[in-house]
mmCIF file of C-alpha atoms and ligand atoms in Angstrom:
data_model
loop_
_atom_site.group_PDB
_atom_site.id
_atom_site.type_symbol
_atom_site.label_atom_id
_atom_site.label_comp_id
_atom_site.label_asym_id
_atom_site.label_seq_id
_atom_site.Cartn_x
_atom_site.Cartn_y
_atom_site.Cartn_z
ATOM 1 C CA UNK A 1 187.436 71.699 65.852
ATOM 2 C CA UNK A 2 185.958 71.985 69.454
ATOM 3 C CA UNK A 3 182.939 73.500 68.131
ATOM 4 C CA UNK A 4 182.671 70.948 65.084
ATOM 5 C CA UNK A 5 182.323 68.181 68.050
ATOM 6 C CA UNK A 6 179.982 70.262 70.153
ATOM 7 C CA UNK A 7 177.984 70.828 66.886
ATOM 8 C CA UNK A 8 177.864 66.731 66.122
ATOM 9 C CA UNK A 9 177.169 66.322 69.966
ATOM 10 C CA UNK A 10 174.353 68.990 70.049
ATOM 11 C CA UNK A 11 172.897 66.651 66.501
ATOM 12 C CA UNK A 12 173.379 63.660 68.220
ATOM 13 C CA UNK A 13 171.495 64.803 71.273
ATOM 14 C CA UNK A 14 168.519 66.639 69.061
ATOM 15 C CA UNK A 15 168.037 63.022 66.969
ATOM 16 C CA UNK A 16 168.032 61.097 70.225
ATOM 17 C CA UNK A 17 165.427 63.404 71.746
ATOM 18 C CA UNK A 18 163.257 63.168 68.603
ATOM 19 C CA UNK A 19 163.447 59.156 68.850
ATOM 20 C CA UNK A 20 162.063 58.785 71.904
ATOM 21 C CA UNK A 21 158.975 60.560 70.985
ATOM 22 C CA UNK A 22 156.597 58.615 68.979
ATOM 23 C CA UNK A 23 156.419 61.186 65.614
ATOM 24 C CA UNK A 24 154.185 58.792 63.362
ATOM 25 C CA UNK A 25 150.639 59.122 63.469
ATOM 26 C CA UNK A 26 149.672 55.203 63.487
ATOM 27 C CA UNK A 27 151.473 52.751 65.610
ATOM 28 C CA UNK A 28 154.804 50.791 64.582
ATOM 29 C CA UNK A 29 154.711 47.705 62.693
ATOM 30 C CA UNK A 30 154.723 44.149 64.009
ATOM 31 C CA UNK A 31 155.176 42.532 60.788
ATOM 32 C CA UNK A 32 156.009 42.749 56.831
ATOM 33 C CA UNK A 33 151.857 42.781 56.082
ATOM 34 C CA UNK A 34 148.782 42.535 57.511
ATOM 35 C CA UNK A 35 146.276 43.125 54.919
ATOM 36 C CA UNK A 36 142.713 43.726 55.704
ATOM 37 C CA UNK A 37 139.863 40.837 56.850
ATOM 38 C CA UNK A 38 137.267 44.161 56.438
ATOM 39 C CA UNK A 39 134.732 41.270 56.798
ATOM 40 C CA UNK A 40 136.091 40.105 60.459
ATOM 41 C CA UNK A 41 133.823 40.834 63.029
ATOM 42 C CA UNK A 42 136.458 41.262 66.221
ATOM 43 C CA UNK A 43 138.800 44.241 65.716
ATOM 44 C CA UNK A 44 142.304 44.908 66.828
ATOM 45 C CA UNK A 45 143.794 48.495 66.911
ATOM 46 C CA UNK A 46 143.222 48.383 63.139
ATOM 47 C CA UNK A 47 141.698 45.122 61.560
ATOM 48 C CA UNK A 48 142.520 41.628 61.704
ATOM 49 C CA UNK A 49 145.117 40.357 59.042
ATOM 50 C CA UNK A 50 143.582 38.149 56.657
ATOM 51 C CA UNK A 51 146.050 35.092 55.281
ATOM 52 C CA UNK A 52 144.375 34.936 51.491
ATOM 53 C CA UNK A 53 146.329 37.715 50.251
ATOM 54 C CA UNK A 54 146.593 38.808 46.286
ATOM 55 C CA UNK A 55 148.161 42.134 44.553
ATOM 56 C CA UNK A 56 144.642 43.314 44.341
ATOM 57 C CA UNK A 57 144.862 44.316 48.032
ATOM 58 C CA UNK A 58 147.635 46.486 47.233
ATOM 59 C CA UNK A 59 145.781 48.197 44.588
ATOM 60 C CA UNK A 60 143.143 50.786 44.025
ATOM 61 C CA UNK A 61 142.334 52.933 41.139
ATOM 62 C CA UNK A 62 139.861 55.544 42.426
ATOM 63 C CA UNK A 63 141.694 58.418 42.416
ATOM 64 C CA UNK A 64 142.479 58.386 38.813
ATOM 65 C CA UNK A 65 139.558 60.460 38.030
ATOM 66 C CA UNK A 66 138.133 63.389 39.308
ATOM 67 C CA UNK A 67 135.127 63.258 41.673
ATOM 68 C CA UNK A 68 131.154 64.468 41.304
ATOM 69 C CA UNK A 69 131.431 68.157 42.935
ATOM 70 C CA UNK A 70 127.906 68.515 42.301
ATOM 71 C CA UNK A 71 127.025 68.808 46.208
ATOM 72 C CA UNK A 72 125.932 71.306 48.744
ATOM 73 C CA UNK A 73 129.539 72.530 49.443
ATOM 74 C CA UNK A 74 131.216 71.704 45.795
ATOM 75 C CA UNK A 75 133.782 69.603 46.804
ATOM 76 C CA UNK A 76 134.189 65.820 47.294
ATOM 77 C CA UNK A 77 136.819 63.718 49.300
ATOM 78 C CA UNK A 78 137.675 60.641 47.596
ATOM 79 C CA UNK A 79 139.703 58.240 49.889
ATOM 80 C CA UNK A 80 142.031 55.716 49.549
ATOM 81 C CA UNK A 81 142.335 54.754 52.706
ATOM 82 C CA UNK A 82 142.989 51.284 54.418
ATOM 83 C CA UNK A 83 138.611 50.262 54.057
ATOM 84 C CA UNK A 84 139.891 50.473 49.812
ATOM 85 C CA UNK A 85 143.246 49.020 50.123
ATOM 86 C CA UNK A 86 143.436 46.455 52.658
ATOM 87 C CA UNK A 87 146.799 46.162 52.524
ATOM 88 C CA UNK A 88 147.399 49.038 53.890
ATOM 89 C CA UNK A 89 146.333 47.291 57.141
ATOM 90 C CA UNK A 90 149.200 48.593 60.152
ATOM 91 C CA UNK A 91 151.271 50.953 57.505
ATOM 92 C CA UNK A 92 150.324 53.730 58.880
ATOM 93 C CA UNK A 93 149.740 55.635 55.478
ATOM 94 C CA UNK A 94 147.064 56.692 52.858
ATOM 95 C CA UNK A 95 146.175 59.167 50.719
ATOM 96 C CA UNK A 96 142.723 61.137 49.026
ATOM 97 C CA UNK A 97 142.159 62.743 45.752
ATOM 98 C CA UNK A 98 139.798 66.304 46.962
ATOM 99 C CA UNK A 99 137.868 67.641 43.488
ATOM 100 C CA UNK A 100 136.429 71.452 44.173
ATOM 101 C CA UNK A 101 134.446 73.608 41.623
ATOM 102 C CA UNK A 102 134.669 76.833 41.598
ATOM 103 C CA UNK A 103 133.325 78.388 44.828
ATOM 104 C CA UNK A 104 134.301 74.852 46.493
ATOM 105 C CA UNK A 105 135.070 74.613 49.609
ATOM 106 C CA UNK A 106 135.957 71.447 52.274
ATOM 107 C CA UNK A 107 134.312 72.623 55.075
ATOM 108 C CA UNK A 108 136.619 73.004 58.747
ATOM 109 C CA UNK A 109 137.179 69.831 60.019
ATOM 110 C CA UNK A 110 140.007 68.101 61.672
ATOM 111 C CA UNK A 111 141.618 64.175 61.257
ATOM 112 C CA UNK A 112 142.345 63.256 65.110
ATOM 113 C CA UNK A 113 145.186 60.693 63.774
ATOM 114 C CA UNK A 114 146.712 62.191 61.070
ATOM 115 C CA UNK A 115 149.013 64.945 59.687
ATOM 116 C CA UNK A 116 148.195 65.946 56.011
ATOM 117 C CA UNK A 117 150.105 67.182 53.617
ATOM 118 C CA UNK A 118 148.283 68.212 50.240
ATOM 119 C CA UNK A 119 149.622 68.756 46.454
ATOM 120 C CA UNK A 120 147.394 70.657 44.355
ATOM 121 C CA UNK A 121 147.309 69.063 40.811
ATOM 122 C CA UNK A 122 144.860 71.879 39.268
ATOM 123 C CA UNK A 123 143.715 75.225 40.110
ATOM 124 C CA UNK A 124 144.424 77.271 43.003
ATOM 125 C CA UNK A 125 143.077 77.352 46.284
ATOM 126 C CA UNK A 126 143.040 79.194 49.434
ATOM 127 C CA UNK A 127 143.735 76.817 52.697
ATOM 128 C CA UNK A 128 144.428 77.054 56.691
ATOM 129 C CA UNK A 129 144.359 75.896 59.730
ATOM 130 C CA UNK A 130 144.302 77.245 63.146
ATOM 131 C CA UNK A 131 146.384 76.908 65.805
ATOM 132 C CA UNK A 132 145.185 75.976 69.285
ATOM 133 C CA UNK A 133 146.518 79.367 70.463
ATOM 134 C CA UNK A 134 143.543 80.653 67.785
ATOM 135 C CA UNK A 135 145.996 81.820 65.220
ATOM 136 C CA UNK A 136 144.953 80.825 61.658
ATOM 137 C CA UNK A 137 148.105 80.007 58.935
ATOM 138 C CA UNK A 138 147.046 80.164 55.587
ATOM 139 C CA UNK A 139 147.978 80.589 52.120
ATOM 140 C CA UNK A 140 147.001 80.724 48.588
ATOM 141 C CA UNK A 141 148.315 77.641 46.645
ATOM 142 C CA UNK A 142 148.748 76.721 42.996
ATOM 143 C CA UNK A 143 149.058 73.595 40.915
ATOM 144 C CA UNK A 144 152.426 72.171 41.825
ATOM 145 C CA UNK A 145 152.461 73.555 45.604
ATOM 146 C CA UNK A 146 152.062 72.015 48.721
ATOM 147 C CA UNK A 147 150.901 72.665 51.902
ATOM 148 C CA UNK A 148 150.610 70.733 55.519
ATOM 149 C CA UNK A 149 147.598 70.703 57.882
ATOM 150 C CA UNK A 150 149.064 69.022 61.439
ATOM 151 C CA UNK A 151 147.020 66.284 63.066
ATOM 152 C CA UNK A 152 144.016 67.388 64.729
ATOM 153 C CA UNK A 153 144.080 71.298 64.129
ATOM 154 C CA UNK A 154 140.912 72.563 62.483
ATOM 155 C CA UNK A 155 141.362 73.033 58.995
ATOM 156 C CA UNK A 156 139.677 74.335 55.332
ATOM 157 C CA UNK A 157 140.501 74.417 51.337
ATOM 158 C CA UNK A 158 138.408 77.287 49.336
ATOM 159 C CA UNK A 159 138.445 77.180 45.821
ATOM 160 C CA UNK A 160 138.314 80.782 45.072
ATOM 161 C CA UNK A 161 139.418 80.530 41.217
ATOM 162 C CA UNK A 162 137.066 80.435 38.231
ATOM 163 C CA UNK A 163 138.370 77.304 37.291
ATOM 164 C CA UNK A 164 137.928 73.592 39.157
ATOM 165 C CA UNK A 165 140.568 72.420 41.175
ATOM 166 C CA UNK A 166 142.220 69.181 42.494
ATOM 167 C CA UNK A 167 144.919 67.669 45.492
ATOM 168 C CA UNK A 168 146.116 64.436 46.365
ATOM 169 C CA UNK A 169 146.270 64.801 50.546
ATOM 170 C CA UNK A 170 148.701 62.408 52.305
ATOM 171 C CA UNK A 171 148.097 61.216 55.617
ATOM 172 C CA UNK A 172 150.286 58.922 57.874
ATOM 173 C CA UNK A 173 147.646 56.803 59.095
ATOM 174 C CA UNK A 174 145.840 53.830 57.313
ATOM 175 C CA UNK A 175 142.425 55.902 58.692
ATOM 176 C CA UNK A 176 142.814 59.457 59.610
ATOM 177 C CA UNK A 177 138.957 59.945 60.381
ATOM 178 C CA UNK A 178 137.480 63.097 59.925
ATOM 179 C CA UNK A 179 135.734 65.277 62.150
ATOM 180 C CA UNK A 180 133.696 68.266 60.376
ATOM 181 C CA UNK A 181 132.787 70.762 62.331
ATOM 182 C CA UNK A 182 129.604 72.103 61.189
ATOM 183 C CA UNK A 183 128.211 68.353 60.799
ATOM 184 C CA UNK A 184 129.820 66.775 63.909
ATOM 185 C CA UNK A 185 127.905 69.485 66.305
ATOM 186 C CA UNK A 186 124.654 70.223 63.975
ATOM 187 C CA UNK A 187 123.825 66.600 62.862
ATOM 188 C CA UNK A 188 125.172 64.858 65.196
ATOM 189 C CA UNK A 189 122.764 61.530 66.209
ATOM 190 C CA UNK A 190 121.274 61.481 68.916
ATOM 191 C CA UNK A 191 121.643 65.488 68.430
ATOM 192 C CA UNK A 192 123.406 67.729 70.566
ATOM 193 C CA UNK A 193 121.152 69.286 72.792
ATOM 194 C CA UNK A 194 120.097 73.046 71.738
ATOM 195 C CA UNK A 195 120.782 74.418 74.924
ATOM 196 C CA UNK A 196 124.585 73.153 74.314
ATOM 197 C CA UNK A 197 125.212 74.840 71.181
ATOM 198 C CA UNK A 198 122.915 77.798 72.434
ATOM 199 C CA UNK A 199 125.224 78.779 75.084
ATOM 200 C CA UNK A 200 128.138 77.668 73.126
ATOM 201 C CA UNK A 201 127.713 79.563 69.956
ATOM 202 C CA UNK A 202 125.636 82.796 71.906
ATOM 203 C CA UNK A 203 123.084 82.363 69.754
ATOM 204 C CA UNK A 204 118.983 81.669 70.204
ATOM 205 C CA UNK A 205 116.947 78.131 69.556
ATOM 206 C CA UNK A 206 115.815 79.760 66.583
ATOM 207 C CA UNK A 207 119.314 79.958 65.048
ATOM 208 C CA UNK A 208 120.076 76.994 66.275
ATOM 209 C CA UNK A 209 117.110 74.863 64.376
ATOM 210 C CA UNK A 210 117.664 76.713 61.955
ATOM 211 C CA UNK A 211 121.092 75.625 61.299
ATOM 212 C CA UNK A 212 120.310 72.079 62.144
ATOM 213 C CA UNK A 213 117.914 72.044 59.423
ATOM 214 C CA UNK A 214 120.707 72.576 56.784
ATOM 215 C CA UNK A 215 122.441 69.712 58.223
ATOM 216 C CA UNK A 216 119.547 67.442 58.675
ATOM 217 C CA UNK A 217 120.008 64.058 56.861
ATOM 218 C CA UNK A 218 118.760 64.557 53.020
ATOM 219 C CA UNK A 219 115.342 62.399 52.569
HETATM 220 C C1 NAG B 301 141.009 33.321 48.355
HETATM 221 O O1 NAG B 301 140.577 34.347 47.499
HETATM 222 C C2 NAG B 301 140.176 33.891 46.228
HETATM 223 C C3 NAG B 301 139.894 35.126 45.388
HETATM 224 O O2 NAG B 301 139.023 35.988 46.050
HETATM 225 C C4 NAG B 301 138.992 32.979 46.364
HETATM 226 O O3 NAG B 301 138.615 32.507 45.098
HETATM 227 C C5 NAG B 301 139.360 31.826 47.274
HETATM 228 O O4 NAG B 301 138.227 31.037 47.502
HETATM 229 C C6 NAG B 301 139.902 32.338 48.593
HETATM 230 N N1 NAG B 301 140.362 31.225 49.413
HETATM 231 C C7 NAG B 301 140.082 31.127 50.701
HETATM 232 C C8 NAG B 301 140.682 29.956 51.400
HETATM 233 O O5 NAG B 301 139.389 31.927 51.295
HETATM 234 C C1 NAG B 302 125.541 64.779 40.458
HETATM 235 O O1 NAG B 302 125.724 64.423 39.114
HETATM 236 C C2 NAG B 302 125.601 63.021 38.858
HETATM 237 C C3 NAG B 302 126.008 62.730 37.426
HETATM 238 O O2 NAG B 302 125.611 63.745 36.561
HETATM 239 C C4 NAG B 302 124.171 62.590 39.189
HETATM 240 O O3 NAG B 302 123.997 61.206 38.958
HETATM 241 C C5 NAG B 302 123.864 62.911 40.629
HETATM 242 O O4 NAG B 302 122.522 62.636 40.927
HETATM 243 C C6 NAG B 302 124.141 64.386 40.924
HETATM 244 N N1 NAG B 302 124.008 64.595 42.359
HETATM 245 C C7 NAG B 302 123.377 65.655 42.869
HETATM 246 C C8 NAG B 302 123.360 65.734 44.363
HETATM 247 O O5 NAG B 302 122.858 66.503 42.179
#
């Protein structure tokens, strides 16, 4: 029995340490609601709670049906995040539907405020991340599976199968912003200097134009 209570001590000692760190990705709430004035000009950490409320700010439809994958990298993000459902205004959760063709792929990136946790709903696909010691995890997932990508690593989905494929992603925060990698350093405005990504990528201001080309704005 001695080791039963040192067991229930060592638990009780584990969910007390865990506690005291803050594990969510958004900040607690102060209140039941706080629904989304998108039109207020002064911001808070979050938006401004608006008092004429309805169900329709609880509500959004968009992920019902699959997105247009007819882009550059065939694959589109389509969010449902706190900007499409105000009400989701300080609860620190939202989700996106991600379509891919075949050949897809959602290009490295990271979210700096969220953890995401995808199910795939059709298809296969091959995701990762990589770990800030430079290791990459990854895996080949199926309809039904589910996979985690933990706030802020650099991370990928590849659809490798002949078919098109589809997740819901999960985040906990009303606005996980995304950061992608290519874009962020190639198209960024004003740009990043050449001589930057020169030294940083070992490469000449050929490559480098080159490569900012791609990115460049369509017209
Ligand atoms: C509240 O919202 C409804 C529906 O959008 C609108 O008709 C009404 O004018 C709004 N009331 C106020 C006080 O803003
Ligand atoms: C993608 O397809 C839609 C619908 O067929 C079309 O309206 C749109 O212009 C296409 N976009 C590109 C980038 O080809």
């Amino acid at each position: 029995m001695a080791s039963a209570g040192k067991l229930i001590v060592m638990i009780l000692m584990i969910m007390a340490a865990i506690s005291s760190y803050k594990v969510s990705g958004d900040p607690d709430l102060l209140q039941d609601i706080c629904v989304a004035d998108l039109t207020s000009g002064p911001k808070v950490n979050g938006f401004v709670c608006k008092t004429n409320i309805s169900d329709a700010d609880f509500f959004f439809a968009g992920l019902a049906k699959p997105g247009l994958t007819n882009n550059t990298n065939g694959a589109v993000v389509t969010a449902a995040n706190v900007e499409k459902i105000p009400g989701l205004n300080t609860l620190g959760v939202s989700l996106s539907r991600i379509d891919y063709a075949p050949g897809g792929l959602n290009p490295p990136h990271t979210h700096p405020r969220a953890t995401e946790i995808v199910f795939v709903l059709e298809g296969e696909l091959d995701v990762g991340f990589i770990t800030t010691a430079n290791v990459l995890i990854s895996k080949h997932i199926t309809k039904g599976e589910i996979f985690t990508f933990p706030r802020g690593l650099v991370h990928f989905q590849k659809n490798n199968g002949k078919v098109p494929a589809s997740v819901i992603a999960a985040f906990n925060s009303q606005l996980p912003g995304t950061q992608s990698i290519a874009t962020t350093l190639f198209a960024a405005t004003p740009a990043v200097p050449d001589n930057v990504l020169t030294k940083a990528f070992q490469i000449g201001t050929k490559e480098v134009d080159k490569i900012k080309s791609k990115f460049a704005p369509k017209k």
